[in-house]
Amino acid sequence: MGLSFCMKSKKSALLFIFITILVDVIGIGIILPIIPEFIMQLTGEGNHMAVIYGMWLTTAFAGMQFLFSPVLGEISDRYGRKPILLLSLLGLSIDYLIHAWAPTILWLFIGRFLAGITGASFTVASAYIADISTMEEKAKNFGLIGAAFGLGFIIGPGIGGYFGDIDIRLPFYIAAGLTFTNFLFGWFVVPESLSKENRRPINVLKMVPGVSLVALKNYKGVLLLIAAFFLANLAGQALPSVWSYFCIESFDWNPKQIGLSLVVVGLLVAFVQGFLIGKAIGWFGKRNVVTFGFLLWTLGMFLFSQASEPWMLYAFLIPYALGGVAGPTVQGIISNQVSVKEQGILQGSITGLVSITAILGQLVFSPVFYYFIRPETNLYFPGASFALASALLFIAFVLATVAMKRIAIT
């Protein structure tokens, strides 16, 4: 490390990073159960049009984040991590306040554009942890990001659903308060992690969005597995894209009921990702974990499309969540096929692919949901997006099966 941290400073810094990621993810989770009703209030439209507005709002955020994350990441290598993290937190605070005060739908778009432009917290937070960690500490400290993700997707929908049922705008005030409090903590307590001697000039080429994807052509031996990983992540976007709208359309749920269902999703995913994957690989081996994981994932997603009662939705979460063992296992197999010297490039490329699925998922699943629930539809099928996602997962299963026959799995 270029900058020597005392133990107290390091603990404060790690706490700041953990809370930064946690607050970001809580903010995403808070919005999910309340955004359909909020959009309907602002526009006067029904659920079938709310999903289209929601699609463009999420696309605005994800698109700006895809464009500007490499820019802010590169700037942080030149001027330090702290200013960029503080900018991200401040931008997110303002976004939440804009949502809380928004008189029209246009203001939500302004807020989402702003949050996406300033939202490089995940990228810069990872760099911050690398700056202050020894080689021995990195794995443990990077685990904080995963822990924050899991916890955030449990807490966020709970807050959004509970307080959104009281006042649809109240969760945005809570999110703004949490984010700005962390901004103040970072401003006054947390030191800069990147010493001046470790800073470097800006490389304009690295600021080009998606440039890391070019490196994928170097990994022809695992391209089928990468394609399977991409399709699985794309299919996974069906839930954040239409889950809340589906629950309103099929079961007439309120924000509290939607929030509770998302809390259950978060708990199940946290159990599988944090506990079950390692044990499943030890029991069955990577090849079988991928095979049966994809099949369970496909089954769970298809069953969502057929859910006609609330209890069914909860029951079908079990095979869907268990299928989640496949994704990280595939990513691990891909990583093991690439040399240690190329891991950074590979992971950067995979991160770029995942970012693209966040945009494509909205543009695919939301219009499908709209088409099959609109008043003039000839075939009413609220679960159509989940059915499409299950088809994508089955294709991913076939690609992964073929790919694993061609490589030695370690």
XYZ file of C-alpha atoms in Angstrom:
410
model
C 0.000 0.000 0.000
C 1.240 3.468 -0.838
C -0.468 5.013 2.165
C -0.002 3.704 5.673
C -3.259 3.394 7.562
C -3.456 3.042 11.314
C -5.881 0.392 12.556
C -8.475 2.976 13.638
C -8.391 4.735 10.255
C -8.642 1.443 8.396
C -11.659 0.349 10.429
C -13.354 3.697 9.810
C -12.573 3.458 6.101
C -13.904 -0.096 5.791
C -17.031 0.878 7.734
C -17.535 3.816 5.358
C -17.151 1.581 2.290
C -19.485 -1.042 3.734
C -22.146 1.560 4.547
C -21.695 3.261 1.154
C -22.447 0.044 -0.734
C -25.161 -0.926 1.762
C -26.936 2.429 1.374
C -26.688 2.211 -2.422
C -28.260 -1.249 -2.460
C -30.868 -0.312 0.159
C -31.809 2.586 -2.120
C -32.356 0.207 -5.038
C -34.350 -2.131 -2.803
C -36.470 0.678 -1.350
C -37.649 1.730 -4.805
C -38.725 -1.721 -6.069
C -41.934 -2.205 -4.013
C -43.168 1.390 -4.307
C -42.216 2.571 -7.795
C -45.258 1.104 -9.629
C -47.780 2.847 -7.371
C -45.689 6.043 -7.334
C -45.567 6.154 -11.147
C -49.311 5.527 -11.360
C -49.956 8.408 -8.944
C -47.753 10.817 -10.918
C -49.021 9.853 -14.381
C -52.620 8.771 -13.764
C -51.903 5.706 -15.905
C -52.603 2.069 -15.098
C -50.179 -0.731 -14.255
C -49.664 -1.625 -17.925
C -48.215 1.829 -18.676
C -46.413 2.177 -15.335
C -44.100 -0.693 -16.296
C -43.038 1.211 -19.436
C -42.253 4.362 -17.440
C -40.389 2.173 -14.955
C -38.429 0.606 -17.799
C -37.207 3.979 -19.062
C -36.404 5.225 -15.547
C -34.222 2.199 -14.823
C -32.655 2.347 -18.284
C -31.801 6.018 -17.732
C -30.001 5.158 -14.489
C -28.256 2.012 -15.761
C -27.317 3.671 -19.049
C -25.741 6.702 -17.390
C -23.936 4.445 -14.919
C -22.564 2.326 -17.778
C -21.335 5.457 -19.575
C -19.873 7.303 -16.596
C -18.549 4.595 -14.245
C -15.330 4.096 -16.255
C -14.925 7.887 -16.455
C -15.213 8.388 -12.709
C -13.110 5.295 -12.024
C -10.331 6.693 -14.180
C -10.606 10.121 -12.537
C -10.305 8.442 -9.135
C -6.957 6.948 -10.208
C -5.741 10.490 -10.876
C -7.312 12.557 -8.096
C -8.158 10.000 -5.389
C -11.054 7.807 -4.295
C -12.624 9.963 -1.603
C -13.827 12.852 -3.822
C -15.535 10.441 -6.239
C -17.209 8.443 -3.457
C -18.450 11.658 -1.843
C -19.730 12.880 -5.225
C -21.595 9.597 -5.680
C -23.218 9.826 -2.249
C -24.182 13.469 -2.738
C -25.671 12.739 -6.165
C -27.676 9.842 -4.749
C -28.955 11.993 -1.851
C -30.186 14.628 -4.282
C -31.794 11.942 -6.455
C -33.809 10.616 -3.512
C -34.936 14.117 -2.553
C -35.988 14.784 -6.149
C -38.096 11.601 -5.972
C -39.601 12.678 -2.654
C -40.526 16.132 -3.981
C -41.321 15.222 -7.609
C -44.535 16.861 -8.864
C -44.350 15.097 -12.256
C -42.737 12.024 -13.811
C -40.181 14.272 -15.569
C -38.515 14.967 -12.218
C -37.969 11.257 -11.636
C -36.037 11.090 -14.910
C -33.897 14.069 -13.878
C -33.088 12.337 -10.589
C -32.263 9.010 -12.242
C -29.971 10.671 -14.804
C -28.134 12.493 -12.003
C -27.774 9.343 -9.869
C -26.501 7.351 -12.846
C -23.931 9.974 -13.823
C -22.508 10.224 -10.298
C -23.041 6.572 -9.377
C -19.597 5.013 -9.561
C -19.607 3.883 -5.959
C -19.216 0.130 -6.646
C -16.212 0.625 -8.922
C -14.437 3.167 -6.727
C -15.294 1.342 -3.481
C -13.511 -1.753 -4.821
C -10.470 0.368 -5.681
C -10.547 1.943 -2.192
C -10.507 -1.481 -0.539
C -7.579 -2.552 -2.744
C -5.691 0.607 -1.707
C -5.930 -0.001 2.038
C -5.700 -3.818 2.156
C -2.674 -6.075 2.327
C -2.540 -9.112 0.040
C -3.713 -11.288 2.929
C -6.640 -8.969 3.764
C -8.064 -8.419 0.282
C -10.290 -11.489 0.024
C -11.838 -10.822 3.433
C -12.263 -7.093 2.802
C -13.726 -7.564 -0.687
C -16.238 -9.882 0.980
C -17.685 -6.778 2.637
C -19.079 -5.681 -0.723
C -20.911 -8.986 -1.168
C -22.190 -8.824 2.411
C -23.453 -5.266 1.856
C -25.266 -6.369 -1.314
C -26.999 -9.240 0.454
C -27.988 -7.203 3.494
C -29.124 -4.246 1.377
C -31.517 -6.347 -0.687
C -33.091 -7.620 2.528
C -33.368 -4.269 4.331
C -34.268 -2.090 1.316
C -37.525 -3.743 0.211
C -38.569 -4.041 3.859
C -38.161 -0.293 4.409
C -39.758 0.558 1.073
C -42.731 -1.730 1.573
C -43.443 -0.813 5.209
C -43.015 2.947 5.053
C -44.335 3.173 1.484
C -47.618 1.763 2.741
C -47.800 4.715 5.164
C -46.787 7.380 2.619
C -45.502 6.535 -0.843
C -42.850 9.302 -0.642
C -41.618 8.566 2.887
C -39.060 5.865 1.880
C -37.292 8.386 -0.367
C -36.798 10.751 2.573
C -35.397 7.868 4.627
C -33.021 6.884 1.799
C -31.898 10.501 1.367
C -31.226 10.832 5.101
C -29.198 7.610 5.260
C -27.144 8.555 2.208
C -26.412 12.112 3.332
C -25.437 10.911 6.817
C -22.878 8.613 5.212
C -21.686 11.516 3.041
C -20.986 13.545 6.207
C -19.227 10.581 7.844
C -17.009 10.207 4.790
C -16.292 13.940 4.591
C -15.246 14.403 8.204
C -13.912 11.018 9.330
C -12.623 8.910 6.437
C -9.146 9.584 4.977
C -8.092 9.396 1.330
C -6.788 5.936 0.415
C -4.727 6.663 -2.703
C -1.395 8.297 -1.951
C -0.099 10.935 -4.376
C 2.870 8.810 -5.444
C 0.464 6.043 -6.551
C -1.677 8.319 -8.723
C -1.288 8.215 -12.481
C -2.225 10.311 -15.505
C -5.676 9.803 -17.007
C -5.858 7.270 -19.849
C -8.653 8.532 -22.118
C -9.036 5.137 -23.821
C -9.971 3.516 -20.499
C -12.790 6.047 -20.123
C -14.568 4.620 -23.183
C -17.590 2.574 -21.971
C -17.420 -1.124 -22.765
C -13.806 -1.034 -23.947
C -13.036 -3.960 -21.642
C -15.420 -6.157 -23.662
C -12.922 -6.212 -26.526
C -10.744 -8.506 -24.415
C -13.356 -11.278 -24.622
C -12.033 -12.285 -28.040
C -8.932 -13.614 -26.274
C -10.897 -16.269 -24.375
C -12.215 -18.453 -27.197
C -11.962 -21.588 -25.071
C -14.608 -20.323 -22.642
C -16.750 -18.152 -24.925
C -19.662 -20.608 -24.693
C -19.515 -20.468 -20.900
C -19.319 -16.671 -21.016
C -22.358 -16.676 -23.327
C -24.218 -18.908 -20.839
C -23.243 -16.565 -17.993
C -24.476 -13.574 -20.011
C -27.852 -15.186 -20.804
C -28.317 -16.241 -17.164
C -27.695 -12.689 -15.964
C -30.025 -11.321 -18.644
C -32.766 -13.750 -17.579
C -32.207 -12.744 -13.954
C -33.173 -9.177 -14.848
C -36.783 -10.343 -15.239
C -37.294 -10.076 -11.486
C -36.192 -6.446 -10.931
C -37.870 -5.488 -14.232
C -41.396 -6.788 -13.637
C -41.731 -8.486 -10.216
C -43.540 -5.585 -8.510
C -45.811 -4.952 -11.505
C -46.582 -8.675 -11.793
C -47.584 -8.846 -8.114
C -49.911 -5.856 -8.537
C -51.423 -7.251 -11.740
C -51.870 -10.849 -10.526
C -52.578 -10.446 -6.806
C -53.445 -6.746 -6.336
C -50.657 -6.450 -3.743
C -49.807 -3.204 -1.948
C -46.229 -1.939 -1.344
C -45.996 -3.741 2.022
C -46.882 -7.115 0.488
C -44.487 -6.573 -2.421
C -41.747 -5.513 -0.002
C -42.250 -8.645 2.116
C -41.939 -10.898 -0.935
C -38.686 -9.170 -1.924
C -37.331 -9.568 1.610
C -37.953 -13.323 1.276
C -36.168 -13.281 -2.102
C -33.218 -11.494 -0.473
C -33.037 -13.955 2.431
C -33.136 -17.005 0.151
C -30.525 -15.576 -2.225
C -28.281 -14.625 0.706
C -28.538 -18.180 2.095
C -27.698 -19.775 -1.252
C -24.917 -17.332 -2.206
C -23.370 -17.060 1.223
C -23.702 -20.594 2.549
C -24.931 -23.216 0.096
C -22.673 -22.761 -2.957
C -19.448 -23.890 -1.288
C -21.098 -26.904 0.312
C -22.914 -27.883 -2.902
C -19.652 -27.860 -4.865
C -18.031 -30.027 -2.180
C -20.920 -32.486 -2.231
C -21.659 -32.749 -5.951
C -18.755 -31.188 -7.889
C -18.802 -28.106 -10.095
C -20.142 -29.811 -13.206
C -23.220 -31.188 -11.425
C -23.799 -27.919 -9.553
C -23.909 -26.024 -12.854
C -26.129 -28.631 -14.540
C -28.740 -28.983 -11.803
C -28.448 -25.310 -10.847
C -29.459 -24.196 -14.331
C -32.307 -26.723 -14.419
C -33.671 -25.530 -11.058
C -33.216 -21.903 -12.124
C -35.151 -22.579 -15.351
C -37.895 -24.469 -13.500
C -38.319 -21.775 -10.851
C -38.553 -18.989 -13.422
C -41.091 -20.921 -15.523
C -43.210 -21.677 -12.443
C -43.320 -17.935 -11.644
C -45.048 -17.435 -14.993
C -47.771 -19.899 -13.934
C -48.348 -18.577 -10.396
C -52.034 -17.800 -9.906
C -52.050 -17.637 -6.081
C -49.678 -15.787 -3.719
C -48.595 -18.998 -1.955
C -47.423 -20.359 -5.302
C -45.087 -17.418 -5.808
C -43.464 -18.055 -2.419
C -43.225 -21.812 -3.042
C -41.674 -21.331 -6.479
C -38.987 -19.095 -4.979
C -37.344 -22.240 -3.563
C -36.248 -23.872 -6.856
C -35.432 -20.446 -8.292
C -33.165 -19.515 -5.372
C -31.519 -22.953 -5.283
C -30.738 -22.568 -8.977
C -28.657 -19.529 -8.062
C -25.728 -21.853 -7.285
C -25.072 -22.069 -11.044
C -24.080 -18.450 -11.783
C -21.118 -17.996 -9.412
C -19.933 -21.552 -10.161
C -19.833 -20.808 -13.896
C -17.933 -17.588 -13.197
C -15.434 -19.560 -11.101
C -14.937 -22.154 -13.862
C -14.352 -19.373 -16.409
C -11.815 -17.733 -14.084
C -9.921 -21.004 -13.614
C -9.490 -21.358 -17.389
C -7.621 -18.036 -17.611
C -4.099 -17.260 -16.408
C -3.514 -15.311 -13.189
C -2.034 -12.414 -15.174
C -5.270 -11.924 -17.131
C -7.768 -12.119 -14.263
C -8.205 -8.344 -14.049
C -9.003 -8.031 -17.752
C -11.354 -11.025 -17.631
C -13.278 -9.785 -14.595
C -13.513 -6.293 -16.105
C -15.027 -7.815 -19.243
C -17.514 -9.886 -17.234
C -18.503 -6.814 -15.204
C -19.126 -4.992 -18.487
C -21.383 -7.807 -19.679
C -23.385 -7.753 -16.441
C -23.822 -3.970 -16.786
C -25.223 -4.452 -20.276
C -27.745 -7.042 -19.041
C -29.106 -4.459 -16.563
C -29.979 -2.252 -19.543
C -31.101 -4.972 -21.967
C -33.214 -6.697 -19.321
C -35.416 -3.636 -18.921
C -35.774 -3.226 -22.684
C -36.734 -6.890 -23.120
C -38.904 -7.922 -20.163
C -40.877 -4.737 -19.488
C -42.297 -4.453 -23.043
C -43.211 -8.166 -23.005
C -45.098 -7.682 -19.722
C -46.845 -4.607 -21.166
C -47.855 -6.415 -24.363
C -49.547 -9.281 -22.545
C -51.479 -7.187 -19.977
C -52.511 -4.138 -22.060
C -56.292 -3.674 -22.363
C -56.354 -4.569 -26.073
C -54.251 -7.734 -25.786
C -55.579 -10.902 -27.392
C -53.757 -13.147 -24.920
C -53.708 -12.052 -21.270
C -50.564 -13.542 -19.713
C -48.955 -11.525 -16.861
C -46.236 -14.173 -16.476
C -44.991 -13.856 -20.060
C -41.727 -12.147 -19.036
C -40.905 -14.986 -16.645
C -41.692 -17.554 -19.349
C -39.299 -15.772 -21.723
C -36.630 -15.642 -19.001
C -37.011 -19.391 -18.397
C -36.411 -19.997 -22.126
C -33.216 -17.914 -21.955
C -32.094 -19.896 -18.911
C -32.692 -23.170 -20.741
C -30.545 -21.954 -23.653
C -27.875 -20.980 -21.111
C -28.113 -24.521 -19.661
C -27.551 -26.063 -23.113
C -24.570 -23.772 -23.825
C -23.010 -24.500 -20.440
C -23.491 -28.261 -20.874
C -21.797 -28.232 -24.290
C -18.998 -25.975 -23.019
C -18.220 -28.148 -19.984
C -17.712 -31.179 -22.237
C -14.941 -29.325 -24.053
C -12.852 -28.174 -21.087
C -11.177 -29.654 -18.031
C -12.971 -28.331 -14.977
C -10.787 -27.490 -11.959
